[in-house]
mmCIF file of C-alpha atoms and ligand atoms in Angstrom:
data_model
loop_
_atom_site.group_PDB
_atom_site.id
_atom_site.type_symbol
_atom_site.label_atom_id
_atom_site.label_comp_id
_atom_site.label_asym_id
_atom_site.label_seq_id
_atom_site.Cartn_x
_atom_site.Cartn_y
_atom_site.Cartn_z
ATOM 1 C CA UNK A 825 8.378 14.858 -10.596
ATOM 2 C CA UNK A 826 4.614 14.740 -9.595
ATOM 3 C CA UNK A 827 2.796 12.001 -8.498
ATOM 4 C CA UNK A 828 1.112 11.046 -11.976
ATOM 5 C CA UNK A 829 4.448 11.066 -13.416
ATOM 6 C CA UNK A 830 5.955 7.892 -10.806
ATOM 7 C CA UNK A 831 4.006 4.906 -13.134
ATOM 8 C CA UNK A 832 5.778 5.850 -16.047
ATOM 9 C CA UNK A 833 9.200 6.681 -14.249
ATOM 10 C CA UNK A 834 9.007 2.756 -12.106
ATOM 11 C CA UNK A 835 7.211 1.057 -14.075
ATOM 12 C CA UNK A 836 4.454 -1.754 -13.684
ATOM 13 C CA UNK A 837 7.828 -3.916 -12.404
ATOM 14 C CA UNK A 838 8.407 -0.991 -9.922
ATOM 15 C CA UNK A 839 4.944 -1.102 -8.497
ATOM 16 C CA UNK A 840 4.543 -5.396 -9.043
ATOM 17 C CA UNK A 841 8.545 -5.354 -6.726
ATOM 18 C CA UNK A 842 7.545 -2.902 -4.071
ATOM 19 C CA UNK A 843 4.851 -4.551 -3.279
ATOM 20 C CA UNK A 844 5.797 -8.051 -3.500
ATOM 21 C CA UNK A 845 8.628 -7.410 -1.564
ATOM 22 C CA UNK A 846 5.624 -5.936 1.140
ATOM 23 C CA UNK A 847 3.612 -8.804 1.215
ATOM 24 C CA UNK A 848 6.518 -11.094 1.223
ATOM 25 C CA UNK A 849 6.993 -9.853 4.780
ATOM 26 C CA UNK A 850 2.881 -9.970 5.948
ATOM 27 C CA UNK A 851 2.362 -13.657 6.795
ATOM 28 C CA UNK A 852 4.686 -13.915 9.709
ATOM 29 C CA UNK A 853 4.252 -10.054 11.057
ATOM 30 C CA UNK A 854 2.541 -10.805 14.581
ATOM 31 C CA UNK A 855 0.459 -7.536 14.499
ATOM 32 C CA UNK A 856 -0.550 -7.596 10.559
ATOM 33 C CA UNK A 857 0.010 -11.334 9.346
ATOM 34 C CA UNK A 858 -3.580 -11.980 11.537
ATOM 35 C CA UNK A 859 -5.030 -9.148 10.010
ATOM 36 C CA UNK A 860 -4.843 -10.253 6.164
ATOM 37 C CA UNK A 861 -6.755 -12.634 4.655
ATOM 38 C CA UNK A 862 -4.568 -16.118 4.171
ATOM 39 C CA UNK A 863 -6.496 -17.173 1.509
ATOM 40 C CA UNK A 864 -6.123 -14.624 -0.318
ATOM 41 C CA UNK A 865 -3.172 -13.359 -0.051
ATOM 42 C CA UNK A 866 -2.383 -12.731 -3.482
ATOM 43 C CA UNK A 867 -6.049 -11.209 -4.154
ATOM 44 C CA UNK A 868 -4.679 -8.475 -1.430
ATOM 45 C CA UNK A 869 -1.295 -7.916 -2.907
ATOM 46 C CA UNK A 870 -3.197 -7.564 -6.012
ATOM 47 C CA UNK A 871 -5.869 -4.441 -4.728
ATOM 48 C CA UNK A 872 -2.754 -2.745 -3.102
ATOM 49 C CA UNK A 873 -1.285 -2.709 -6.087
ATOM 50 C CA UNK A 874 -3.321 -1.536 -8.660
ATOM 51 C CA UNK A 875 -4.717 0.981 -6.266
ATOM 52 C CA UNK A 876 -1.490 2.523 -6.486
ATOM 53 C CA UNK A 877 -1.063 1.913 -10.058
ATOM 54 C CA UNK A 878 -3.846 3.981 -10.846
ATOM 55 C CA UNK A 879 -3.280 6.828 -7.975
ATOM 56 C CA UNK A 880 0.333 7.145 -9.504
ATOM 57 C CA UNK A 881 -0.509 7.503 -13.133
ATOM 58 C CA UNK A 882 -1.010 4.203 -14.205
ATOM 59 C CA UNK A 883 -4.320 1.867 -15.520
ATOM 60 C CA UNK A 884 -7.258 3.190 -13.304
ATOM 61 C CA UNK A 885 -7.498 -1.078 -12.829
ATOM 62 C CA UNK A 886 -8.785 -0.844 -9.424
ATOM 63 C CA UNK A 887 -11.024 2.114 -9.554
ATOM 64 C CA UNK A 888 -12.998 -0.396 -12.688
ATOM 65 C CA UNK A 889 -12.789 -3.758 -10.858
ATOM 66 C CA UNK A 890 -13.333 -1.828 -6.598
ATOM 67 C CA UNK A 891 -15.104 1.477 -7.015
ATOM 68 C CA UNK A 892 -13.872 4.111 -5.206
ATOM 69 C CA UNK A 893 -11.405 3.457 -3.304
ATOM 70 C CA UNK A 894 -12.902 5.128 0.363
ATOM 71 C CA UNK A 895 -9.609 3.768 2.268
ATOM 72 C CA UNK A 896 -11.173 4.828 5.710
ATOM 73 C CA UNK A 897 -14.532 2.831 5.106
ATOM 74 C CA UNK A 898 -12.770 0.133 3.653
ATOM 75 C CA UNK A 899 -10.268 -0.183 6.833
ATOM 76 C CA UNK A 900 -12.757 0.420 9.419
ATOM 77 C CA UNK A 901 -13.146 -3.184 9.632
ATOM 78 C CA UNK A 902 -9.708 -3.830 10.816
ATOM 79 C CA UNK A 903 -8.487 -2.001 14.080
ATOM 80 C CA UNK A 904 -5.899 0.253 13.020
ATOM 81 C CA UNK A 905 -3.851 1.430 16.079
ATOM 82 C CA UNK A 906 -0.597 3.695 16.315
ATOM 83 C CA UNK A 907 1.108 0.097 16.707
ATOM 84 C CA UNK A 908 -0.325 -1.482 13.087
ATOM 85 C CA UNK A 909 0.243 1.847 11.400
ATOM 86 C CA UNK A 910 4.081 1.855 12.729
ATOM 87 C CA UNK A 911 4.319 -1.716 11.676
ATOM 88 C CA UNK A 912 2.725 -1.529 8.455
ATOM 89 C CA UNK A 913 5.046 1.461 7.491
ATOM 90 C CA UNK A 914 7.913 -0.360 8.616
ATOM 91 C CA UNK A 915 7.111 -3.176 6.344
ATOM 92 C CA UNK A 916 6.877 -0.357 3.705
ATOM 93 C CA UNK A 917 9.832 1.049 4.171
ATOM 94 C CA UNK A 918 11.795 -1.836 3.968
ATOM 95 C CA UNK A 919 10.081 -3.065 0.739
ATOM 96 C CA UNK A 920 10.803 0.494 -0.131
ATOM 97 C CA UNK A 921 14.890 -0.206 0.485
ATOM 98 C CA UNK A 922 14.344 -3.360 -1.222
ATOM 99 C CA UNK A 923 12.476 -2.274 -4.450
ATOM 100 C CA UNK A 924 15.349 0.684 -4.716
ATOM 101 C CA UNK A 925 13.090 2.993 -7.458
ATOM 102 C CA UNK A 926 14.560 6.380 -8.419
ATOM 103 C CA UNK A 927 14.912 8.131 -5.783
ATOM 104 C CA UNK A 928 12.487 10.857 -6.628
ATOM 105 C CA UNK A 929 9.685 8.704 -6.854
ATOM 106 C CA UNK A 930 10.790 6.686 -3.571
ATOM 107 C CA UNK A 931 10.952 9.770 -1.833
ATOM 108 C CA UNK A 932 7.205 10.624 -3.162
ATOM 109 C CA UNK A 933 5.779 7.321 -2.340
ATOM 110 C CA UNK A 934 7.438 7.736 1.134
ATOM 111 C CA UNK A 935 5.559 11.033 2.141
ATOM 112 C CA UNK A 936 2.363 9.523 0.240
ATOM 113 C CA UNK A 937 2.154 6.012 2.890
ATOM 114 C CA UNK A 938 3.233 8.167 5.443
ATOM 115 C CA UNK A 939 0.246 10.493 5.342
ATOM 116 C CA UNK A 940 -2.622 7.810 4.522
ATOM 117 C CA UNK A 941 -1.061 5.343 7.197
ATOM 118 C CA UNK A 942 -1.819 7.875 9.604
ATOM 119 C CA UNK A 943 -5.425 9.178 8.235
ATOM 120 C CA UNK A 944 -6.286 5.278 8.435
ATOM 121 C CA UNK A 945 -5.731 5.185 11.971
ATOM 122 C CA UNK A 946 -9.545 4.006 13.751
ATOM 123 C CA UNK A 947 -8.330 3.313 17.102
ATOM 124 C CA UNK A 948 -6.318 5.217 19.786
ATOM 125 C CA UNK A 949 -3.224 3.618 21.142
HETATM 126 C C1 LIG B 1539 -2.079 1.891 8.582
HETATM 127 C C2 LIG B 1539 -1.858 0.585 8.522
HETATM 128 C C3 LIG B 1539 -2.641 -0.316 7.600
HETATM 129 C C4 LIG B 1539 -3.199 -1.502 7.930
HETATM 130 C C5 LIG B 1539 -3.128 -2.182 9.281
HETATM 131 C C6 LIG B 1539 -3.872 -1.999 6.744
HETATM 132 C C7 LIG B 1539 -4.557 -3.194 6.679
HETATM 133 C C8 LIG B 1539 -5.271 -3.639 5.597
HETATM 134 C C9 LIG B 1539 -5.961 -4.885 5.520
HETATM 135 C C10 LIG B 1539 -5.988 -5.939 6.620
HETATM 136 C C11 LIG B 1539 -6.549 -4.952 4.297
HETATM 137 C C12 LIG B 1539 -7.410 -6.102 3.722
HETATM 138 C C13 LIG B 1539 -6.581 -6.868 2.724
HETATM 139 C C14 LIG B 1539 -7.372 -7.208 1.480
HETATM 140 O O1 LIG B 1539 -8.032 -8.238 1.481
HETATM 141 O O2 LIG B 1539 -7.329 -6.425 0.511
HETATM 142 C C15 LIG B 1539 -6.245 -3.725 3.608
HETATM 143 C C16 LIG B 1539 -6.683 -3.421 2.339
HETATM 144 C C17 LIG B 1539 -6.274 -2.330 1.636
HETATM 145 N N1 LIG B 1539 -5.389 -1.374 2.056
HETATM 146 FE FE1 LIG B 1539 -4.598 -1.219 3.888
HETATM 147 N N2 LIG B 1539 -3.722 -1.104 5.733
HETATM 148 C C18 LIG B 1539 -2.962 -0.066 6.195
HETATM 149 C C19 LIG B 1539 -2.517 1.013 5.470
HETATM 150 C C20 LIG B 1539 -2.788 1.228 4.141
HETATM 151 C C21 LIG B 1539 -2.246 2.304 3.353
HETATM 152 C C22 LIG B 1539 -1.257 3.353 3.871
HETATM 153 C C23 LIG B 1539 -2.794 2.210 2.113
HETATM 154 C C24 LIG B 1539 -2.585 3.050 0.899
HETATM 155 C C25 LIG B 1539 -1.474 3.632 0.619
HETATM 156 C C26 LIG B 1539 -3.655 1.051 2.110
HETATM 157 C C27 LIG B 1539 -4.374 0.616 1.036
HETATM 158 C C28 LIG B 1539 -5.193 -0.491 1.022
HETATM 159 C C29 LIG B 1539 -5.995 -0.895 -0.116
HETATM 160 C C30 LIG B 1539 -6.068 -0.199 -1.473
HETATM 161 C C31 LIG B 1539 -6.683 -2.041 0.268
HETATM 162 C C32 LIG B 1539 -7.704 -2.834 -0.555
HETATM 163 C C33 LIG B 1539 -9.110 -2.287 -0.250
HETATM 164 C C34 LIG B 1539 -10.195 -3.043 -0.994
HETATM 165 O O3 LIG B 1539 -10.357 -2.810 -2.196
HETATM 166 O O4 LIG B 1539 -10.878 -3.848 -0.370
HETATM 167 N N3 LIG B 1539 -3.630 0.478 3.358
HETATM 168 N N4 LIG B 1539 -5.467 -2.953 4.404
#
């Protein structure tokens, strides 16, 4: 498997459960819940997900309604530390346990957060 070929193996339903199952866990994280927008929490859930929708093979939906998607620029607004990136993997990976996709795509998607997380990182620890 290759990473254009994970939308059609999970599914929109993959994508929509993984990251519901995410965001479920945002609002009460100390270190991320302040960090997301409250109002718009949905609007968030939303971006994550059709960024990764279209990345894995799926409707190019945010590239049409965002641009590119220039994840550094866009995160440089929020301080990204070793602490948020450990966090906001480990809210990954347990939406990732959750969601339970093949396990050739999971294991894809795993090294895939993994490596942005850490090229997102703006601050030192
Ligand atoms: C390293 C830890 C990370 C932190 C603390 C973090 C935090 C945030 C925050 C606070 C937002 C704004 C929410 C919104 O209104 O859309 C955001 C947006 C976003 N994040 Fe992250 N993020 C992290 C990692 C990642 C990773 C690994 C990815 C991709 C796999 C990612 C993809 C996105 C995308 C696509 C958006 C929407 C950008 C836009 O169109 O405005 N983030 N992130």
């Amino acid at each position: 498997m290759e990473d254009h070929d994970i939308y059609a193996a999970v599914g929109e339903d993959g994508f929509r459960r993984l990251i519901a199952a995410f965001y479920r866990q945002v609002p009460t994280d100390p270190i991320l819940g302040p960090m997301y927008p409250a109002d718009d929490l949905a609007g968030a859930e939303q971006r994550l997900r059709d960024f990764l929708v279209g990345r894995f093979g799926g409707p190019p939906r945010y590239i049409e309604q965002r641009g590119h998607p220039r994840l550094r620029m866009r995160h440089m607004p929020f301080a990204v530390g070793p602490a948020a990136r450990d966090r906001w993997l480990q809210l990954m990976h347990r939406a990732l346990d959750e969601a339970a996709l093949r396990p050739d795509a999971d294991a894809l998607l795993r090294e895939f957060f993994d490596g942005v997380a850490t090229m997102l990182m703006n601050q030192p620890g």
